[in-house]
Coordinates of C-alpha atoms in Angstrom, one line a residue:
Chain D
M7 CA -209.6 -119.9 -179.1
Y8 CA -211.8 -120.6 -175.9
V9 CA -215.1 -120.6 -177.9
L10 CA -213.8 -122.4 -181.0
T11 CA -212.6 -125.4 -178.5
Q12 CA -215.9 -125.3 -176.5
I13 CA -218.1 -125.5 -180.0
S14 CA -215.9 -128.7 -181.2
R15 CA -216.3 -130.3 -178.0
W16 CA -220.2 -129.8 -177.2
A17 CA -221.6 -129.6 -180.7
I18 CA -221.9 -133.3 -181.2
P19 CA -223.0 -134.4 -177.7
V20 CA -225.7 -131.6 -177.8
L21 CA -227.1 -132.6 -180.9
L22 CA -227.3 -136.2 -180.1
F23 CA -229.3 -135.0 -177.0
I24 CA -231.3 -132.3 -178.7
I25 CA -232.5 -134.0 -182.2
P26 CA -234.0 -137.3 -180.4
F27 CA -235.4 -135.3 -177.5
Y28 CA -237.1 -133.1 -179.5
A29 CA -238.3 -136.0 -182.1
Y30 CA -239.9 -137.4 -178.9
L31 CA -241.8 -134.2 -177.6
K32 CA -243.1 -134.0 -181.4
K33 CA -244.5 -137.8 -181.1
V34 CA -241.7 -139.6 -183.3
N35 CA -241.2 -143.3 -182.9
V36 CA -237.6 -142.1 -182.3
Y37 CA -235.7 -145.6 -182.4
E38 CA -237.8 -146.8 -185.5
V39 CA -236.9 -143.7 -187.4
F40 CA -233.4 -143.6 -186.5
V41 CA -233.0 -147.0 -188.0
E42 CA -234.9 -146.1 -190.8
G43 CA -232.5 -143.3 -191.7
A44 CA -229.5 -145.2 -190.4
Q45 CA -230.1 -147.7 -193.4
E46 CA -228.7 -144.7 -195.8
G47 CA -225.4 -144.9 -194.2
I48 CA -224.6 -148.1 -196.0
T49 CA -225.7 -146.7 -199.4
T50 CA -223.8 -143.4 -198.9
A51 CA -220.7 -145.2 -198.1
F52 CA -221.2 -147.6 -201.0
K53 CA -222.0 -144.3 -203.4
I54 CA -218.6 -142.6 -202.5
L55 CA -216.7 -145.7 -203.0
P56 CA -216.1 -145.4 -206.7
F57 CA -215.3 -141.5 -206.7
L58 CA -212.9 -142.1 -203.8
V59 CA -211.1 -144.9 -205.4
G60 CA -211.0 -142.6 -208.8
M61 CA -209.5 -139.6 -207.3
L62 CA -207.2 -141.1 -204.8
V63 CA -205.9 -143.3 -207.6
A64 CA -205.1 -140.2 -209.8
I65 CA -203.9 -137.9 -206.9
S66 CA -201.5 -140.9 -205.8
V67 CA -200.1 -141.7 -208.8
F68 CA -199.5 -137.7 -209.1
R69 CA -197.8 -137.5 -205.8
A70 CA -195.9 -140.8 -205.8
S71 CA -194.4 -140.1 -209.1
G72 CA -192.9 -136.8 -208.0
A73 CA -195.1 -134.5 -210.2
M74 CA -196.7 -133.1 -206.8
D75 CA -193.2 -132.0 -205.7
Y76 CA -192.5 -130.1 -209.0
L77 CA -195.9 -128.5 -208.7
I78 CA -195.4 -127.6 -205.3
R79 CA -191.8 -126.2 -205.7
F80 CA -193.1 -124.2 -209.1
L81 CA -195.7 -122.8 -207.0
A82 CA -193.4 -122.1 -203.7
P83 CA -192.8 -118.2 -204.1
A84 CA -196.5 -117.7 -204.4
T85 CA -197.6 -120.1 -201.5
N86 CA -194.8 -119.2 -199.3
F87 CA -195.5 -115.7 -199.5
L88 CA -199.0 -116.4 -198.4
G89 CA -198.2 -118.9 -196.3
I90 CA -200.2 -121.7 -197.7
P91 CA -198.9 -125.2 -197.8
G92 CA -198.6 -125.8 -201.4
E93 CA -199.9 -129.6 -201.1
I94 CA -203.5 -128.1 -200.0
L95 CA -203.7 -126.5 -203.5
P96 CA -205.3 -129.3 -205.6
L97 CA -207.9 -129.2 -203.0
A98 CA -208.6 -125.7 -203.2
V99 CA -209.1 -126.0 -207.4
M100 CA -211.3 -129.3 -207.0
R101 CA -213.3 -128.1 -204.4
P102 CA -216.0 -125.3 -206.0
L103 CA -216.3 -128.1 -209.0
S104 CA -217.1 -131.7 -207.4
G105 CA -217.9 -132.3 -204.1
S106 CA -217.1 -135.9 -204.5
G107 CA -213.7 -135.5 -206.1
A108 CA -212.7 -133.1 -203.2
L109 CA -213.7 -135.8 -200.6
G110 CA -211.4 -138.0 -202.4
I111 CA -208.3 -135.4 -202.0
T112 CA -209.4 -134.6 -198.6
A113 CA -209.3 -138.1 -197.6
E114 CA -206.0 -138.5 -199.2
L115 CA -204.4 -135.8 -197.6
I116 CA -205.6 -137.1 -194.4
H117 CA -204.7 -140.5 -195.0
Q118 CA -200.8 -139.2 -196.2
F119 CA -200.2 -136.5 -193.7
G120 CA -202.0 -137.6 -190.6
P121 CA -205.4 -136.3 -189.7
D122 CA -203.6 -134.5 -186.7
S123 CA -200.9 -132.8 -188.9
F124 CA -201.4 -129.3 -190.1
I125 CA -202.2 -130.2 -193.5
G126 CA -204.7 -132.9 -192.1
R127 CA -206.4 -130.4 -190.1
L128 CA -206.4 -127.8 -192.8
A129 CA -207.9 -130.1 -195.3
S130 CA -210.6 -130.9 -193.0
T131 CA -211.6 -127.7 -192.3
M132 CA -211.5 -126.4 -195.9
Q133 CA -213.4 -129.7 -197.1
G134 CA -216.3 -128.8 -194.6
S135 CA -216.4 -125.0 -195.0
T136 CA -217.7 -124.4 -198.9
D137 CA -219.8 -125.9 -201.2
T138 CA -219.6 -127.1 -204.8
T139 CA -220.4 -123.6 -206.1
F140 CA -220.6 -124.7 -210.1
Y141 CA -222.8 -127.8 -209.6
V142 CA -225.1 -125.7 -207.6
L143 CA -225.3 -122.7 -209.7
T144 CA -225.9 -125.4 -213.0
V145 CA -228.7 -127.3 -211.0
Y146 CA -230.3 -124.4 -209.8
F147 CA -230.2 -121.7 -212.7
G148 CA -230.9 -124.4 -215.1
S149 CA -234.3 -125.9 -213.1
V150 CA -236.0 -122.2 -214.3
G151 CA -234.2 -121.7 -217.7
I152 CA -231.9 -118.8 -216.5
I153 CA -229.0 -118.4 -219.0
K154 CA -227.5 -115.2 -217.9
Y155 CA -226.0 -115.8 -214.4
R156 CA -224.8 -112.0 -213.8
H157 CA -222.3 -111.6 -210.9
A158 CA -223.5 -115.1 -209.6
I159 CA -220.2 -116.8 -210.2
T160 CA -218.2 -114.0 -209.3
V161 CA -220.0 -114.2 -205.7
G162 CA -219.9 -117.9 -205.6
L163 CA -216.1 -117.8 -205.9
I164 CA -215.3 -115.2 -203.8
A165 CA -216.9 -117.1 -201.0
D166 CA -215.1 -120.2 -202.1
V167 CA -211.6 -118.2 -202.2
S168 CA -212.4 -116.4 -199.0
S169 CA -213.3 -119.4 -197.1
F170 CA -210.3 -121.2 -198.2
I171 CA -207.8 -118.2 -197.0
A172 CA -210.0 -117.8 -193.9
S173 CA -209.7 -121.7 -193.3
V174 CA -205.7 -121.1 -193.5
I175 CA -205.2 -118.1 -191.3
I176 CA -207.9 -119.6 -188.6
C177 CA -206.3 -123.2 -188.6
R178 CA -202.8 -121.2 -188.1
L179 CA -204.0 -119.1 -185.1
Y180 CA -205.7 -122.3 -183.6
F181 CA -203.9 -125.1 -184.3
G182 CA -200.6 -123.5 -184.8
G183 CA -197.8 -125.0 -187.2
Chain Y
M22 CA -213.6 -129.8 -215.8
V23 CA -213.5 -132.5 -213.1
N24 CA -212.4 -134.5 -216.2
I25 CA -210.0 -132.8 -217.3
I26 CA -208.6 -132.2 -214.0
W27 CA -208.5 -135.9 -213.2
L28 CA -206.9 -136.7 -216.5
I29 CA -204.1 -134.2 -215.8
L30 CA -203.5 -135.8 -212.4
L31 CA -203.4 -139.2 -213.6
L32 CA -201.5 -138.6 -216.8
S33 CA -198.8 -136.4 -215.7
G34 CA -197.9 -138.5 -213.1
I35 CA -197.5 -141.2 -215.1
I36 CA -195.2 -139.3 -217.8
V37 CA -193.1 -137.8 -214.6
A38 CA -192.5 -141.4 -213.3
G39 CA -191.4 -142.7 -216.3
L40 CA -188.9 -139.6 -217.1
N41 CA -187.6 -140.1 -213.6
G42 CA -187.2 -144.0 -214.4
N43 CA -189.5 -145.3 -211.6
I44 CA -192.3 -146.2 -213.7
E45 CA -193.1 -149.0 -211.0
V46 CA -194.4 -146.6 -208.5
V47 CA -197.3 -145.8 -210.8
T48 CA -198.7 -149.6 -210.4
E49 CA -197.6 -149.9 -207.1
S50 CA -199.5 -146.5 -205.8
A51 CA -202.4 -146.9 -207.9
F52 CA -203.2 -150.1 -206.6
K53 CA -202.8 -149.1 -203.1
A54 CA -204.7 -146.4 -203.6
A55 CA -207.5 -148.3 -204.8
Q56 CA -207.2 -150.6 -201.7
T57 CA -207.2 -147.3 -199.6
G58 CA -210.5 -146.1 -201.4
V59 CA -212.3 -149.3 -200.3
Q60 CA -211.1 -149.2 -196.8
I61 CA -212.1 -145.8 -196.4
S62 CA -215.6 -146.1 -197.5
L63 CA -215.9 -149.3 -195.6
E64 CA -215.1 -147.9 -192.4
I65 CA -217.1 -144.2 -192.5
I66 CA -220.0 -146.7 -192.8
G67 CA -220.1 -146.9 -188.6
I68 CA -220.2 -142.8 -188.2
M69 CA -222.0 -142.0 -191.4
T70 CA -225.2 -144.6 -190.4
L71 CA -225.1 -143.1 -187.0
W72 CA -225.2 -139.4 -188.5
L73 CA -228.1 -140.0 -191.1
G74 CA -230.1 -141.9 -188.7
L75 CA -229.9 -138.8 -186.7
L76 CA -231.0 -136.3 -189.5
K77 CA -234.0 -138.6 -190.3
L78 CA -235.3 -138.0 -186.7
A79 CA -234.2 -134.3 -187.5
E80 CA -236.3 -134.4 -190.4
K81 CA -239.2 -136.5 -189.2
S82 CA -239.8 -134.0 -186.3
G83 CA -239.7 -131.0 -187.9
L84 CA -236.4 -129.5 -186.6
V85 CA -236.3 -127.6 -189.6
G86 CA -239.0 -125.6 -189.0
L87 CA -237.9 -124.7 -185.8
L88 CA -234.6 -123.4 -186.9
S89 CA -236.5 -121.4 -189.8
K90 CA -237.7 -119.4 -187.3
L91 CA -234.4 -118.3 -186.2
V92 CA -233.4 -118.0 -189.7
R93 CA -236.5 -115.9 -190.8
P94 CA -235.5 -112.3 -189.4
I95 CA -231.9 -112.5 -191.4
A96 CA -233.4 -113.7 -194.4
V97 CA -235.7 -110.5 -194.5
L98 CA -233.0 -108.1 -194.2
L99 CA -231.1 -109.8 -197.0
F100 CA -234.0 -110.1 -199.6
P101 CA -235.3 -106.8 -199.5
S102 CA -236.7 -107.3 -203.0
I103 CA -239.0 -110.0 -201.8
P104 CA -242.3 -109.3 -200.6
K105 CA -242.3 -110.9 -196.8
D106 CA -245.4 -112.8 -197.3
S107 CA -244.2 -114.3 -200.5
P108 CA -244.2 -118.1 -200.5
A109 CA -240.5 -117.9 -202.1
L110 CA -239.1 -116.3 -198.9
G111 CA -240.4 -119.5 -196.7
S112 CA -238.6 -122.0 -199.4
I113 CA -235.5 -120.0 -199.1
I114 CA -235.4 -120.0 -195.5
M115 CA -236.4 -123.8 -195.6
N116 CA -233.5 -124.7 -198.0
L117 CA -231.2 -123.0 -195.9
S118 CA -232.2 -124.4 -192.7
A119 CA -232.2 -127.5 -193.6
N120 CA -228.9 -127.3 -195.3
I121 CA -227.6 -126.0 -192.0
L122 CA -228.6 -129.1 -190.1
G123 CA -227.1 -131.1 -193.0
L124 CA -230.2 -132.5 -194.8
G125 CA -228.8 -132.2 -198.1
N126 CA -231.7 -134.8 -199.5
A127 CA -234.4 -132.4 -197.9
A128 CA -232.9 -129.2 -198.9
T129 CA -232.8 -129.7 -202.8
P130 CA -236.4 -129.9 -203.2
F131 CA -237.0 -126.5 -201.2
G132 CA -234.0 -125.0 -203.1
L133 CA -235.4 -125.7 -206.2
K134 CA -239.2 -124.7 -205.2
A135 CA -237.5 -121.3 -204.1
M136 CA -236.1 -120.9 -207.6
S137 CA -239.1 -121.3 -209.5
Q138 CA -241.3 -119.2 -207.0
L139 CA -238.3 -116.5 -207.6
Q140 CA -238.6 -117.1 -211.4
E141 CA -242.3 -115.7 -210.9
L142 CA -241.1 -112.6 -209.3
N143 CA -238.5 -112.0 -211.9
P144 CA -239.2 -109.6 -214.7
H145 CA -236.6 -110.8 -217.3
K146 CA -237.0 -114.7 -217.5
T147 CA -233.6 -115.6 -218.8
V148 CA -231.8 -113.3 -216.7
A149 CA -230.8 -113.8 -212.9
S150 CA -232.6 -111.8 -210.3
D151 CA -230.9 -110.0 -207.3
A152 CA -232.6 -112.7 -205.2
M153 CA -231.6 -115.7 -207.0
I154 CA -228.3 -114.7 -206.8
T155 CA -228.2 -113.7 -203.2
F156 CA -230.1 -116.9 -202.6
L157 CA -227.1 -118.9 -204.2
A158 CA -224.6 -116.8 -202.6
L159 CA -226.0 -118.1 -199.5
N160 CA -226.7 -121.6 -200.4
T161 CA -223.4 -122.2 -201.5
S162 CA -221.4 -120.5 -198.8
C163 CA -223.0 -121.1 -195.5
I164 CA -223.4 -124.9 -195.2
T165 CA -223.6 -128.1 -192.7
L166 CA -223.2 -127.1 -189.0
I167 CA -221.7 -130.8 -188.3
P168 CA -219.3 -131.9 -191.1
A169 CA -220.0 -135.3 -190.6
M170 CA -218.3 -137.4 -193.5
V171 CA -214.9 -135.3 -192.4
I172 CA -215.1 -136.4 -188.9
S173 CA -215.7 -140.2 -190.1
L174 CA -212.6 -139.9 -191.9
R175 CA -210.5 -138.6 -189.1
V176 CA -212.1 -141.3 -186.7
Q177 CA -211.1 -143.9 -189.4
E178 CA -207.4 -142.5 -189.6
G179 CA -206.9 -142.6 -186.0
S180 CA -207.4 -138.9 -184.8
A181 CA -206.6 -138.2 -181.4
N182 CA -209.3 -135.6 -181.6
P183 CA -211.6 -135.8 -184.8
V184 CA -214.2 -133.0 -183.8
E185 CA -211.6 -130.5 -183.3
I186 CA -212.3 -129.0 -186.9
V187 CA -216.0 -128.4 -186.0
G188 CA -215.1 -124.9 -184.5
T189 CA -212.6 -123.9 -187.4
T190 CA -215.1 -125.1 -189.7
I191 CA -218.2 -123.0 -188.6
L192 CA -215.8 -119.5 -188.2
A193 CA -214.2 -120.6 -191.9
T194 CA -217.7 -120.7 -193.5
A195 CA -218.9 -117.6 -191.8
C196 CA -216.3 -115.8 -193.0
G197 CA -217.2 -117.2 -196.7
T198 CA -220.6 -116.3 -195.9
V199 CA -220.2 -112.8 -194.9
C200 CA -217.6 -112.1 -198.2
A201 CA -220.1 -113.7 -200.4
V202 CA -223.0 -111.2 -199.3
S203 CA -220.6 -108.0 -198.9
A204 CA -219.6 -108.8 -202.6
D205 CA -223.2 -109.4 -203.8
I206 CA -224.0 -106.5 -202.3
I207 CA -221.8 -104.4 -204.4
L208 CA -221.8 -106.2 -207.6
R209 CA -225.5 -106.1 -207.5
K210 CA -225.4 -102.4 -208.5
K211 CA -222.4 -102.6 -211.0
Y212 CA -224.3 -105.6 -213.1
R213 CA -227.6 -104.0 -213.1
S214 CA -226.7 -101.5 -215.7
R215 CA -225.8 -104.2 -218.2
F216 CA -229.1 -105.5 -218.9

């Protein structure tokens, strides 16, 4: 617990120190290069805008209509047994399929429940802890003409499911609730 | 698949609202969500700008190269089928290091290079090799040290401690990576007999 807290506290300050300092040692024009990279911040934000709007609209309608409540009640026996909040399931399904789609769902969960709620913290942890498995496999195998994936998809999904379960357990232990 | 999920969320929401007799919530929540989406994108610009500036410094200074020295011994262990002096190993290490630092744009070219170098070592050109699957297991499960986008979202929504999820994210990621690598080692033998 203590270690996790210290990692969270120190991660950003340490990187803010090390990266510019290392760049300076390597004779990089630190400020100019920083600004050059920083310009991409605006394009990144605008690039994700349509994805966020699309996914937020769909999931908000799904939630506001009461359909989400039906789904959560329907899955309650399973989710209660596993100790998983039902609200998080759409994110778990979307995460391996689409990075921007999952980001939209995470944004909605944080917005809806608050960043410091259990669901907000769990969604934050889940969003950061796995990658878009299907996208990566398709692009990488496709680039060299591999048709038979063998156990690659199984391994990728095992990674996703285990990070998901680990996120739930770790957040429960660490944040409580 | 994403198309289907998106469609199901939207259409089933509208149908349920209609059946429950409160169809007006559809219009209201859709419009509100669209505005929230724009608001979120605009408000994360600050932190994303700071972070991408920092990542550019990491890229230009060759921090990836420094990190790859730490990753190398682990990679040698995990890829017994690749000769130690093979350029494929170098590309894999660079890809993973760039991923850990969050340099998505820099990671992809290394990753694709690694795949084509692994393909040269692969005896069956249409079947994924052991090394390729191990590489992708690592690539999809072990990612970014600092989830900058998530932190920006948390800042934008007024979190009291936006970075508190860094430690939990790293630990959850580590669990996923360990499970992926173990599953790969177990399943590798089982799938070998099939071709």
